[in-house]
XYZ file of C-alpha atoms in Angstrom:
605
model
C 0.000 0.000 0.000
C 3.408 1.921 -0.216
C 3.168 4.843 -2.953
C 6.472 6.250 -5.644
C 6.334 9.227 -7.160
C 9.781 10.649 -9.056
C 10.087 14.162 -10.732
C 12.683 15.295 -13.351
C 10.973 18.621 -13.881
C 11.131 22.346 -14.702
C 10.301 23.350 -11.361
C 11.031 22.892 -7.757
C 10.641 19.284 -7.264
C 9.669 19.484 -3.634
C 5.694 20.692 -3.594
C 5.203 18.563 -6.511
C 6.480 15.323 -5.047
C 4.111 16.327 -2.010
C 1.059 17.358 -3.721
C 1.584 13.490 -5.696
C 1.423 11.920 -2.542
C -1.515 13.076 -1.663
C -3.384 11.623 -4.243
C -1.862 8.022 -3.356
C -3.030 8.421 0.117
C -5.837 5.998 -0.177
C -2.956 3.360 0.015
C -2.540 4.071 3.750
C 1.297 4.775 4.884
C 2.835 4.983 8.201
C 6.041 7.618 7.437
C 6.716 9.446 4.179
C 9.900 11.327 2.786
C 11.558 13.026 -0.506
C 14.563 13.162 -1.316
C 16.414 15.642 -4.584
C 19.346 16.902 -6.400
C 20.428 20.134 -6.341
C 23.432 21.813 -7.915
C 24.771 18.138 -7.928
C 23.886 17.472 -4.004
C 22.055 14.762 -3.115
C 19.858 15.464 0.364
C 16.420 14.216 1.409
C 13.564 15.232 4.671
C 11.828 12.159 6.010
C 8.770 12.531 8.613
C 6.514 9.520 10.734
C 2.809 10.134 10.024
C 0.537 11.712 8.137
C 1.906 14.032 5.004
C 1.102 17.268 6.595
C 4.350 16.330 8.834
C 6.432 15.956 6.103
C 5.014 19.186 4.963
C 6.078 21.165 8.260
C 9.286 20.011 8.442
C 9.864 21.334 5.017
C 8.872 24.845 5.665
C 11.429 24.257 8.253
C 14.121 22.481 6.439
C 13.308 23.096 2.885
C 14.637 20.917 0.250
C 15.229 22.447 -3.223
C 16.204 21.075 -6.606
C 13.981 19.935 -9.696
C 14.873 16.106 -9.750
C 13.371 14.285 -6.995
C 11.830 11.493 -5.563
C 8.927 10.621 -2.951
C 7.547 7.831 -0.788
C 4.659 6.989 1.745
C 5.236 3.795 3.365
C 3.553 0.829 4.992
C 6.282 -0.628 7.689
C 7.040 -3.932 6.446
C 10.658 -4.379 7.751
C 11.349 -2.240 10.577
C 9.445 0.034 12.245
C 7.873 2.812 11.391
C 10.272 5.534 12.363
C 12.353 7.906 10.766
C 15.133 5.724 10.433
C 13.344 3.232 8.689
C 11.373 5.512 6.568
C 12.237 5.960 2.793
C 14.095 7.144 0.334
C 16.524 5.625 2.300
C 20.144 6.816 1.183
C 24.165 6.506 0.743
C 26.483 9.093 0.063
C 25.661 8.574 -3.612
C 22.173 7.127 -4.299
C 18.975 7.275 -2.728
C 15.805 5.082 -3.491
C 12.290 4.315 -3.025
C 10.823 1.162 -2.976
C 7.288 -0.925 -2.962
C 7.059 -4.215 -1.937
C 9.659 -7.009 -0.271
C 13.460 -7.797 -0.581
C 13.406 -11.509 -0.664
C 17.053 -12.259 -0.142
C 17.664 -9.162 1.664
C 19.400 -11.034 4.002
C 21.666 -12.504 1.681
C 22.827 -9.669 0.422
C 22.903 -7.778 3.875
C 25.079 -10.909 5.224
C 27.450 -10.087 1.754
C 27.773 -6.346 1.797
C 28.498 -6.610 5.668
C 31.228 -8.688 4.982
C 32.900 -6.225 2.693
C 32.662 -3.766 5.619
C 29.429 -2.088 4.784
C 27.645 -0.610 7.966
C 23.587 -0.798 8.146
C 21.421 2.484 9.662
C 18.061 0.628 9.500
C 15.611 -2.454 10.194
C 14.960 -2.324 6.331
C 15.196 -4.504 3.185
C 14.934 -1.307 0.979
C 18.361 -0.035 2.529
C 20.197 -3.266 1.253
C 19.088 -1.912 -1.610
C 21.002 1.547 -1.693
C 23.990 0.343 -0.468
C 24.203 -2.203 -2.905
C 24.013 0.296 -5.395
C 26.481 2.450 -3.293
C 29.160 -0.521 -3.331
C 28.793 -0.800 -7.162
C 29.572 2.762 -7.371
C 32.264 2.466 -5.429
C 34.097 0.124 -7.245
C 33.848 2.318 -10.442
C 30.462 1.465 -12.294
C 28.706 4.269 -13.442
C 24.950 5.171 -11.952
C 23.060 3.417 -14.736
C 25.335 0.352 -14.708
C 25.207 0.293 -10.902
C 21.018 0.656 -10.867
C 21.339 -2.067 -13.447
C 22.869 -4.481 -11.423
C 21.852 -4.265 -8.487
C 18.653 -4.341 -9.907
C 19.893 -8.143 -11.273
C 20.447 -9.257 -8.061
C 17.297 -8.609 -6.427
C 14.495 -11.576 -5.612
C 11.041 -10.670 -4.254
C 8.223 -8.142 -5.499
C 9.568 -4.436 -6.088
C 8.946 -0.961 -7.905
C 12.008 0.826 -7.157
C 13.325 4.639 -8.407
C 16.843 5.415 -7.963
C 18.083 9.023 -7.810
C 22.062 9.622 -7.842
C 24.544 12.446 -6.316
C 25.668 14.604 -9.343
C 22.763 13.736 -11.506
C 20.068 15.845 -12.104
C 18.951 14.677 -15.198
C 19.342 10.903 -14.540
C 16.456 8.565 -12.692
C 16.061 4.453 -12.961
C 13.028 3.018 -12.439
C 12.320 -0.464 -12.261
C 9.524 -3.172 -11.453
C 8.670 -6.807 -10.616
C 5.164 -7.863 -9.278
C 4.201 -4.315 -8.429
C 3.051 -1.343 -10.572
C 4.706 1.604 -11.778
C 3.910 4.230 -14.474
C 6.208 6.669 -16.617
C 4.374 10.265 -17.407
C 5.432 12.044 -19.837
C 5.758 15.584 -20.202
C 7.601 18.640 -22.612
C 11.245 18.719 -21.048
C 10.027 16.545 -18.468
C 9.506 13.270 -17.264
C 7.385 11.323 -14.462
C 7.770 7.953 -12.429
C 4.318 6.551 -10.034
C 3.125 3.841 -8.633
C -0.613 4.640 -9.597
C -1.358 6.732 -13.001
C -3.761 8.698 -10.264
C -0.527 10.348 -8.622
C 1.094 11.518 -12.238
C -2.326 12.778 -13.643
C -2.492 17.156 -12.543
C 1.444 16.529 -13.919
C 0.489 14.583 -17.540
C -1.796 12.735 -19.506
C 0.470 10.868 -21.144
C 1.659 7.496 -19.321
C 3.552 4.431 -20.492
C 3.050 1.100 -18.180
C 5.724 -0.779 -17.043
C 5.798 -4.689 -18.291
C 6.570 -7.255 -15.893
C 10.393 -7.387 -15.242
C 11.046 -4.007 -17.338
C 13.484 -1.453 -16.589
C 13.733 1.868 -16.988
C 16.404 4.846 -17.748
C 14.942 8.031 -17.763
C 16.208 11.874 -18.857
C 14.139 15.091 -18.885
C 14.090 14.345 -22.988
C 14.020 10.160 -23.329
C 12.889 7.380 -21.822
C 14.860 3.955 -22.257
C 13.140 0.692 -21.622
C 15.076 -2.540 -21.267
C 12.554 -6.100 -20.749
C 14.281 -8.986 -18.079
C 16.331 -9.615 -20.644
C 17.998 -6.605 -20.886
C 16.306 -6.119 -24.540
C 15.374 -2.735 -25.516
C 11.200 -2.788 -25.518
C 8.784 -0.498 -27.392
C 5.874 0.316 -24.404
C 2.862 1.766 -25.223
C 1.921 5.699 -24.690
C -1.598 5.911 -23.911
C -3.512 9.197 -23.310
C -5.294 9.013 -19.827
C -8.185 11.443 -18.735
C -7.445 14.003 -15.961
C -10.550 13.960 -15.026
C -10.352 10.242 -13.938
C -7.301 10.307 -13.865
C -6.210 6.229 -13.656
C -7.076 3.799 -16.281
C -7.995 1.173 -13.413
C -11.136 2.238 -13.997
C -11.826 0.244 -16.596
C -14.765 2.716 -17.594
C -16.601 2.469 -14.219
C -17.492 5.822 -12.978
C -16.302 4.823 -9.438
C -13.472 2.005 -8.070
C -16.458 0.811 -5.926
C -18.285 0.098 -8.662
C -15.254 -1.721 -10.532
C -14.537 -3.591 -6.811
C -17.863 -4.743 -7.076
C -18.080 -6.457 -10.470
C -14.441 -7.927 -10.216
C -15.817 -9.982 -7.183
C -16.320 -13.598 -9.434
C -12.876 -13.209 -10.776
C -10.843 -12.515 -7.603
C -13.254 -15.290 -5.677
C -12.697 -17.547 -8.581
C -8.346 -16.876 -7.776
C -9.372 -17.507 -3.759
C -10.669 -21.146 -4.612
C -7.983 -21.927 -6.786
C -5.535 -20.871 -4.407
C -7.466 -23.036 -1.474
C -9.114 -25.655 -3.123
C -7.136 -28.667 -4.909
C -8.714 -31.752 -5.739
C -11.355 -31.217 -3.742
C -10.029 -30.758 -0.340
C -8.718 -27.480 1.274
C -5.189 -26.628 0.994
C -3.611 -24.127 2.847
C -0.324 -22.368 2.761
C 0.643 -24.283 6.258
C -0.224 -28.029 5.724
C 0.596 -28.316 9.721
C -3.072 -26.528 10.994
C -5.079 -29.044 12.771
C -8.490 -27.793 14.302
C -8.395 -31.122 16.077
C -6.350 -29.731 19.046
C -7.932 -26.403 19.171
C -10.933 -26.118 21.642
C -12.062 -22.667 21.093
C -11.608 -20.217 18.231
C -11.222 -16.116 18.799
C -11.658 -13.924 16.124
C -10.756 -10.448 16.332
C -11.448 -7.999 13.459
C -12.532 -4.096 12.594
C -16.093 -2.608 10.488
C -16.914 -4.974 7.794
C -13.932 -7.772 8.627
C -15.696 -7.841 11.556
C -19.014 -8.485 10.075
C -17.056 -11.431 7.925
C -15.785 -12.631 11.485
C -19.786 -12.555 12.681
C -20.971 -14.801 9.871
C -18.195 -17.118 9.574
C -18.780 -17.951 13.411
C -22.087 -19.526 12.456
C -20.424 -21.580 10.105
C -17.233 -22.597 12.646
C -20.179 -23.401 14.823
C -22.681 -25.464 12.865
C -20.621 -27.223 10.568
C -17.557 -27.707 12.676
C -19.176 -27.494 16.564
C -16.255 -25.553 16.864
C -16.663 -22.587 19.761
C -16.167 -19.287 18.292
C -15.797 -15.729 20.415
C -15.986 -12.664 18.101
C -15.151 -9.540 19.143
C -14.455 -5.521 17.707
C -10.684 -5.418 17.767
C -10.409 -1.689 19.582
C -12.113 -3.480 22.944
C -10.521 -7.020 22.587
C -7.543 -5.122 24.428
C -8.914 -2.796 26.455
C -10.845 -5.780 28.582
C -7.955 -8.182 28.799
C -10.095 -11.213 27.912
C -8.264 -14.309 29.028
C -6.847 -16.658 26.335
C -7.039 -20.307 27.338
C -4.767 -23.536 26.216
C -6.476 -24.909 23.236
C -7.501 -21.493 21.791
C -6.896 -20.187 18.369
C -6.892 -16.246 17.441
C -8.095 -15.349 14.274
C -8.024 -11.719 12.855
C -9.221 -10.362 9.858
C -7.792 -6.853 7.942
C -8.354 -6.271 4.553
C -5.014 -4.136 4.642
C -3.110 -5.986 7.584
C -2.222 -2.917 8.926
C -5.295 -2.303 11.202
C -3.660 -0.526 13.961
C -6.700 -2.039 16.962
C -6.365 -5.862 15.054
C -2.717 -5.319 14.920
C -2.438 -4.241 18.792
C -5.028 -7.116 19.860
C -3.013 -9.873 17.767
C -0.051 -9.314 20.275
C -1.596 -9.064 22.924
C -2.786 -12.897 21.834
C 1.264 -14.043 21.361
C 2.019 -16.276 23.498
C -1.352 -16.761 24.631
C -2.993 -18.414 22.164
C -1.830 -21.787 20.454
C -2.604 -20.625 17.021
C -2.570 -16.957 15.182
C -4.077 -17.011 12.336
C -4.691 -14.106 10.218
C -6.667 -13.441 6.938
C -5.796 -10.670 4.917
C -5.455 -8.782 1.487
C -1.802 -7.607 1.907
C 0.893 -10.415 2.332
C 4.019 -8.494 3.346
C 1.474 -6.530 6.187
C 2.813 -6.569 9.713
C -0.714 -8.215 10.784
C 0.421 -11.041 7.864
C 4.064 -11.219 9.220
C 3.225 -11.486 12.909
C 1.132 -14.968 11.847
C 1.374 -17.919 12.678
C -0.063 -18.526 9.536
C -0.989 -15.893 7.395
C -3.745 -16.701 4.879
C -4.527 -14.310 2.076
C -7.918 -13.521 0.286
C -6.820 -12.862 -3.185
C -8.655 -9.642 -3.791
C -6.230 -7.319 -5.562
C -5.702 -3.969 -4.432
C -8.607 -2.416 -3.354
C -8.981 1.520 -3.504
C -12.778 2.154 -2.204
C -13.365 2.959 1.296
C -15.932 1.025 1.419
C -14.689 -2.483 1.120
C -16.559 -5.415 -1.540
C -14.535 -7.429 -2.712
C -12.332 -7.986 0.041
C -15.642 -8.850 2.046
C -16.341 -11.629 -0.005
C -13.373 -12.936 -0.278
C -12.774 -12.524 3.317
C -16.422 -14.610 3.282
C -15.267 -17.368 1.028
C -11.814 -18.114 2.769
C -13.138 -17.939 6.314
C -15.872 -20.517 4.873
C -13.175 -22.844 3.285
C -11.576 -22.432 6.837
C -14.446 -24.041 8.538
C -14.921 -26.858 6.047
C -11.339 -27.837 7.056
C -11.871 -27.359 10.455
C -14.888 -29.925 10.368
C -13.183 -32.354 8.706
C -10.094 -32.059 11.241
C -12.609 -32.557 14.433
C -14.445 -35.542 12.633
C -17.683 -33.576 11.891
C -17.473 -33.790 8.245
C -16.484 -36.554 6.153
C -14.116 -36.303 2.754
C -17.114 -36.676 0.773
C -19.097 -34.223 2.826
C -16.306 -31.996 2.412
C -15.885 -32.132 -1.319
C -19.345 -31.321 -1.701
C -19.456 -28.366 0.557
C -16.281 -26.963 -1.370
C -18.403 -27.759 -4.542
C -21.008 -25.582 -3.374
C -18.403 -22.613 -2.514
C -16.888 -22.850 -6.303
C -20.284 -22.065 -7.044
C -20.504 -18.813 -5.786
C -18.385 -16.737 -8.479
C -21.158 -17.418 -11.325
C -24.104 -16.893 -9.325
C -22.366 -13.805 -8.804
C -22.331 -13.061 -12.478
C -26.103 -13.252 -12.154
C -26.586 -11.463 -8.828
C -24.358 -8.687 -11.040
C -27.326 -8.889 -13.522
C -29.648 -7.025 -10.763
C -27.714 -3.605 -11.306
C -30.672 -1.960 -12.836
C -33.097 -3.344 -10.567
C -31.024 -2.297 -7.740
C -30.703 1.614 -8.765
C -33.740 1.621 -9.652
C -35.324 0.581 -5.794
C -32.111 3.020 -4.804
C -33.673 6.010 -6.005
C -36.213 5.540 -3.615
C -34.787 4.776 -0.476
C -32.320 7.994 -1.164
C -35.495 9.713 -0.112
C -35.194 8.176 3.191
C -33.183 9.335 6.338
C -33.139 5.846 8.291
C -33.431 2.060 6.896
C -33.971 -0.998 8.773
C -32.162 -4.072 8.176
C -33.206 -7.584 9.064
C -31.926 -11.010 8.650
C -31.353 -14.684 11.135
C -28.609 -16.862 11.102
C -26.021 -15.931 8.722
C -27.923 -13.110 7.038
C -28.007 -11.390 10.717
C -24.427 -10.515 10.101
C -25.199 -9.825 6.568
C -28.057 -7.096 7.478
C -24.934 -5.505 9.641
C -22.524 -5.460 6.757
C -26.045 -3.889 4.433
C -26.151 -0.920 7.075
C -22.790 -0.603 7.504
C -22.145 0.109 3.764
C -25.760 2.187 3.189
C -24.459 4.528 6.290
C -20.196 4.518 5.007
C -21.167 5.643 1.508
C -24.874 7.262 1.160
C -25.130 9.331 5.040
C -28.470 7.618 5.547
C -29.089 6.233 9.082
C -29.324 2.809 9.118
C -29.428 -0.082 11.570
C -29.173 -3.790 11.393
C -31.408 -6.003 14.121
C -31.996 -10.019 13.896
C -35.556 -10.722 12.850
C -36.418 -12.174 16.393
C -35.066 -9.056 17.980
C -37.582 -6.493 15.920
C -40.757 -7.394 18.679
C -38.596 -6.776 21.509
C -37.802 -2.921 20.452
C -37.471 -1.619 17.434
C -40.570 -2.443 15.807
C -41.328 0.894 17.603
C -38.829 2.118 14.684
C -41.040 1.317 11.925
C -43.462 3.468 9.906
C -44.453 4.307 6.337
C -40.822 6.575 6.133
C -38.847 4.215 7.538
C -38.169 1.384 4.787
C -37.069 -1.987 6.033
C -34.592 -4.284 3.917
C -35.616 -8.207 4.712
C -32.200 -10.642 3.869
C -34.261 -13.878 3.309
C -32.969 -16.508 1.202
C -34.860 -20.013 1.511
C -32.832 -21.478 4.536
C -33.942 -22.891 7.782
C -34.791 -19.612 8.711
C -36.818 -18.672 6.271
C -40.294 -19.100 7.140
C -39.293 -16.986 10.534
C -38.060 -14.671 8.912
C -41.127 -13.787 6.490
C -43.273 -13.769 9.812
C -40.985 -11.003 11.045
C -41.180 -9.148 7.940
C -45.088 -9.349 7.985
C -45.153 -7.703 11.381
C -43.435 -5.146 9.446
C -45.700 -4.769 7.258
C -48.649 -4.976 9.465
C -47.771 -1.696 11.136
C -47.694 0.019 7.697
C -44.036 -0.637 7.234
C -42.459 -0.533 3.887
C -40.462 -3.370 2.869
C -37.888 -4.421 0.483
C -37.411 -8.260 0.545
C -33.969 -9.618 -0.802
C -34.757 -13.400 -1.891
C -35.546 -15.937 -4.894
C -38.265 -16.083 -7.001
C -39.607 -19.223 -4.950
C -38.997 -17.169 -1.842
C -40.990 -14.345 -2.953
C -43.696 -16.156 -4.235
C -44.127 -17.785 -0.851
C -43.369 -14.218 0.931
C -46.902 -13.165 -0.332
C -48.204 -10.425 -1.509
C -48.094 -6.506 -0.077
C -44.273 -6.368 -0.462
C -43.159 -3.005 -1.157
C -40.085 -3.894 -3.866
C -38.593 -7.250 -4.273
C -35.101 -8.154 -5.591
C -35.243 -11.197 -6.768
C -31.856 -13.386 -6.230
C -30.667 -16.907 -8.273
C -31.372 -19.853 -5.904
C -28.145 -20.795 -3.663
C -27.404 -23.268 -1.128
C -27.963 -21.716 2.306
C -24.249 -22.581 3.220
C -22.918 -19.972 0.757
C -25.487 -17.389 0.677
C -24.147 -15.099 2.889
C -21.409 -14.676 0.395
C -24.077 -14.164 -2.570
C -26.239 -11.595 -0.973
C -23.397 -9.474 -0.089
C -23.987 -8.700 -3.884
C -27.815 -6.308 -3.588
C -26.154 -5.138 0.006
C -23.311 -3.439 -2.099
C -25.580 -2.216 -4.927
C -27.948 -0.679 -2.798
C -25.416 1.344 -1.293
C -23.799 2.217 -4.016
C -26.663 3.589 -5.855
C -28.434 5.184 -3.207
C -25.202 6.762 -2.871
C -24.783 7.891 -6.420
C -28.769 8.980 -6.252
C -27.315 11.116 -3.356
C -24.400 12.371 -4.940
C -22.297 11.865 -2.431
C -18.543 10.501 -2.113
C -18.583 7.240 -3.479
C -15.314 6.384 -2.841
C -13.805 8.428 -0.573
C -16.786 9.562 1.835
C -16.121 12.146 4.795
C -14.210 11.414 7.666
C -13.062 7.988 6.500
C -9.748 6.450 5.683
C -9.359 3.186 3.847
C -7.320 1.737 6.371
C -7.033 2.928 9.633
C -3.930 2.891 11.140
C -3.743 4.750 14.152
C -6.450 4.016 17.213
């Protein structure tokens, strides 16, 4: 979640580089810095926190010159601190880097033993001084970026600046992004089009492996084989300013109709031959007594439905609980007790605090999350990821049902391991999960219905949302989104609950969205919704077309689902949730995907 932006410009490279990291903010970072040339000198102003630190300290300390380079940064290795905090820099070369340093450690281990000296807890910095010691022993700044460039294993977008070169910056990636802008005299380097777009329109992608030199008046691009390659230069629009897009007018609206494709990548990663595989063949459930899951917002509302699943299917115990008072009340952690956390970023400053205070407590951390190098990740027992690509809304979809579908894999293994689920059993309840991504393609059908119902409850200023079982925890994640995106009051109650208190709630203004597929539940539930509906209530009923033929007449606007096995439908019906919001946002005009006072990952308590 780590954002580069480089500058060879006309102007003072310092305000620019700022004002680009702004617009990656959405990434979440921990520490930030810049570094330039000027008149030759290499220098650079690093701050902890939020950008306006940075800023301060260079009205301060200012930092001219009009070749530069800039960074926000997740901590990955090292903490976040100044010292750790990039461009990290030598006497000669400073960089900027996304993603993880494989053999690091190698090449830490053979630098030291040629004397080098390290400042920081970071992979990145084996970087520089690699670069530095290639320098030293005579190679000139493009050679030296080339080769150390060679030696690296891992993920990486790196951009290398150099003492005594103003008009010189090498830019290079390998399993994450980064995008050349070009300009008139000038040239560009970002990790997202989005930070390069007030600067130019005109942006030429990195391939896989390429690498790049670049001068105020060329750009140079080598493949992995060191073969000169012809890149595209496409025109992007300013006024959307990234091509991930993919002509959606919002990323929550792209999010939401990449969710088969990233599920269908979850259960290929999990599922093989039929049984569950996971990254750590050693996890038994069998010698775990009681599960703890500890999660934030809608993770947490993944962590509320899976326990219905850990607890029917597997008879497995499960304690939820919202990560910011998991802490705060000390709960004690018994022998025979797993902790699981969830965090679509893995950087959730209340889950991260919460998983330590479970080390060494519990037998078992296990964490599921979005980004794999993430401190919550690397403090895991056994890490598990969801497969959801990078994910810019605030509001999170995708990563909810992915979160869904892995945490449901997680409980078919776990029966299986304590004996209440048979191979066969198993294989069919994975069946039913691999399922999910096309009745998604269908549920993705409902987009008109959906904005059209929107429209009318963007007239409202509080919903209702019901649901039992499973769908309980749905109606929470419905309100939760409606209320993130759209403003509009809403609450979430379990069907049984509405005679014991807020039935008082209802009334013709007041609509009331019923999650009812044809489960267990179901018959319960539609006797809940008619008490709605009795008191002049106004109500929306999410189900299939057998449902709502047996739901009766009098329903205010029906959305009517494909048929699913109850076991998966939570995962399904996360579909209308999200489209409800999001058009009832859109009818709104609000901030789709960045609404007030939010952050996409919150990383301070």
């Amino acid at each position: 979640m780590c954002g580069i932006v480089g500058v060879l410009g006309k102007h003072e490279a310092a305000p620019i580089l700022v004002e680009a990291l702004k617009r990656l903010e959405y990434r979440g970072y921990d520490s930030a810095g810049i570094a330039t040339v000027n008149g030759g000198t290499l220098d650079r102003r690093r701050a902890v926190g939020k950008l306006v630190n940075l800023q301060d300290l260079l009205v301060h300390d200012p930092l001219a010159g009009k070749s530069g380079i800039g960074h926000t940064r997740w901590a990955t290795h090292g903490e976040p601190n100044v010292k750790n905090a990039h461009p990290h820099k030598t006497a000669r070369v400073a960089v900027v880097h996304n993603g993880i340093i494989e053999n690091f450690r190698e090449l830490r281990e053979s630098l030291a033993a040629k004397g080098v000296a390290y400042e920081t807890d970071t992979d990145t910095e084996t970087v520089a001084l690699l670069a530095q010691s290639l320098l030293d022993e005579g190679l000139s700044p493009r050679d030296a970026a080339e080769q150390t460039i060679a030696q690296l294993e891992g993920a990486y977008a790196l951009c290398f600046l150099f003492e005594g070169e103003e008009d010189l910056m090498v830019a290079a990636r390998k399993g994450s992004p980064l995008a050349i802008g070009h300009g008139t005299g000038e040239m560009f380097v970002g990790s997202d089009a989005i930070a390069l777009a007030p600067m130019t329109d005109q942006i030429t992608y990195l391939d896989e492996g390429d690498w790049a030199v670049l001068t105020r008046d060329s750009l140079e691009i080598r493949d992995a084989e060191g073969r000169i390659a012809n890149r595209e230069k496409r025109t992007i629009q300013i006024d959307t300013a990234s091509v991930d897009k993919d002509g959606h007018k919002h990323f929550m609206s792209k999010e939401i109709a990449e969710q088969p494709s990233v599920l269908s990548n979850a259960l290929n990663y999990y599922i093989k031959n039929g049984t569950v595989e996971l990254p750590d063949p050693g996890l038994d459930f069998a010698s775990i007594d009681r599960l703890t899951m500890v999660a934030c917002g809608t993770a947490f509302y993944a962590c509320l439905t899976a326990k219905y699943w850990f607890e029917q299917i597997a008879r497995l115990p499960v304690d939820i609980d919202v990560a910011s008072e998991f802490r705060y009340r000390e709960p004690p952690i018994s022998k025979g007790t797993a902790a699981l956390f969830v965090s679509q970023s893995g950087e959730t400053a209340d889950t991260l605090a919460a998983l330590r205070y479970c080390e060494g407590k519990a037998d078992k951390i296990i964490s599921v999350v979005n980004v794999p190098e993430s401190s919550i990740a690397r403090e895991s027992d056994l890490p598990l990821p969801i497969l959801a690509g990078r994910e810019i809304g605030v509001a999170s979809t995708k990563a909810f049902t992915c979160q869904l579908t892995v945490l449901a894999i997680l409980a078919v293994k776990a029966a299986v391991d304590r004996g209440h689920m048979t191979a066969e059993v198993a294989a069919e309840a994975l069946e039913k999960i691999k399922t999910v991504p096309g009745l998604m393609n269908q549920a993705l059908n409902l987009d008109g219905r959906t904005k059209k119902v929107s429209r009318k409850l963007a007239e409202a200023r509080d919903i209702l949302f019901l649901g039992r079982g499973p769908m309980y925890a749905l109606a929470h994640e419905g309100a939760l989104k409606l209320k993130e995106i759209s403003y509009i009051h809403a609450e979430a109650y379990a069907s049984g609950e509405l005679k014991h208190g807020p039935i008082a709630l209802v009334d013709k203004h007041v609509p009331v969205i019923v999650m009812a597929p044809r489960d267990s539940l179901f018959d319960k539930t539609i006797s809940n919704m008619q008490e709605v509906m009795a008191r002049g209530g106004k109500v929306l009923l999410i189900t299939d077309a057998q449902g709502a033929k047996e739901a009766g007449d009098g329903v205010w606007e029906t959305i009517l689902m494909p048929e699913v096995d109850p076991f998966v439908a939570p995962i399904l019906y996360a579909i209308p949730a999200q489209l409800l919001a999001y058009h009832t946002a859109v009818a709104k005009g609000t901030d789709v995907d960045q609404p007030r006072n939010l952050a996409k990952s919150v990383t301070v308590e």
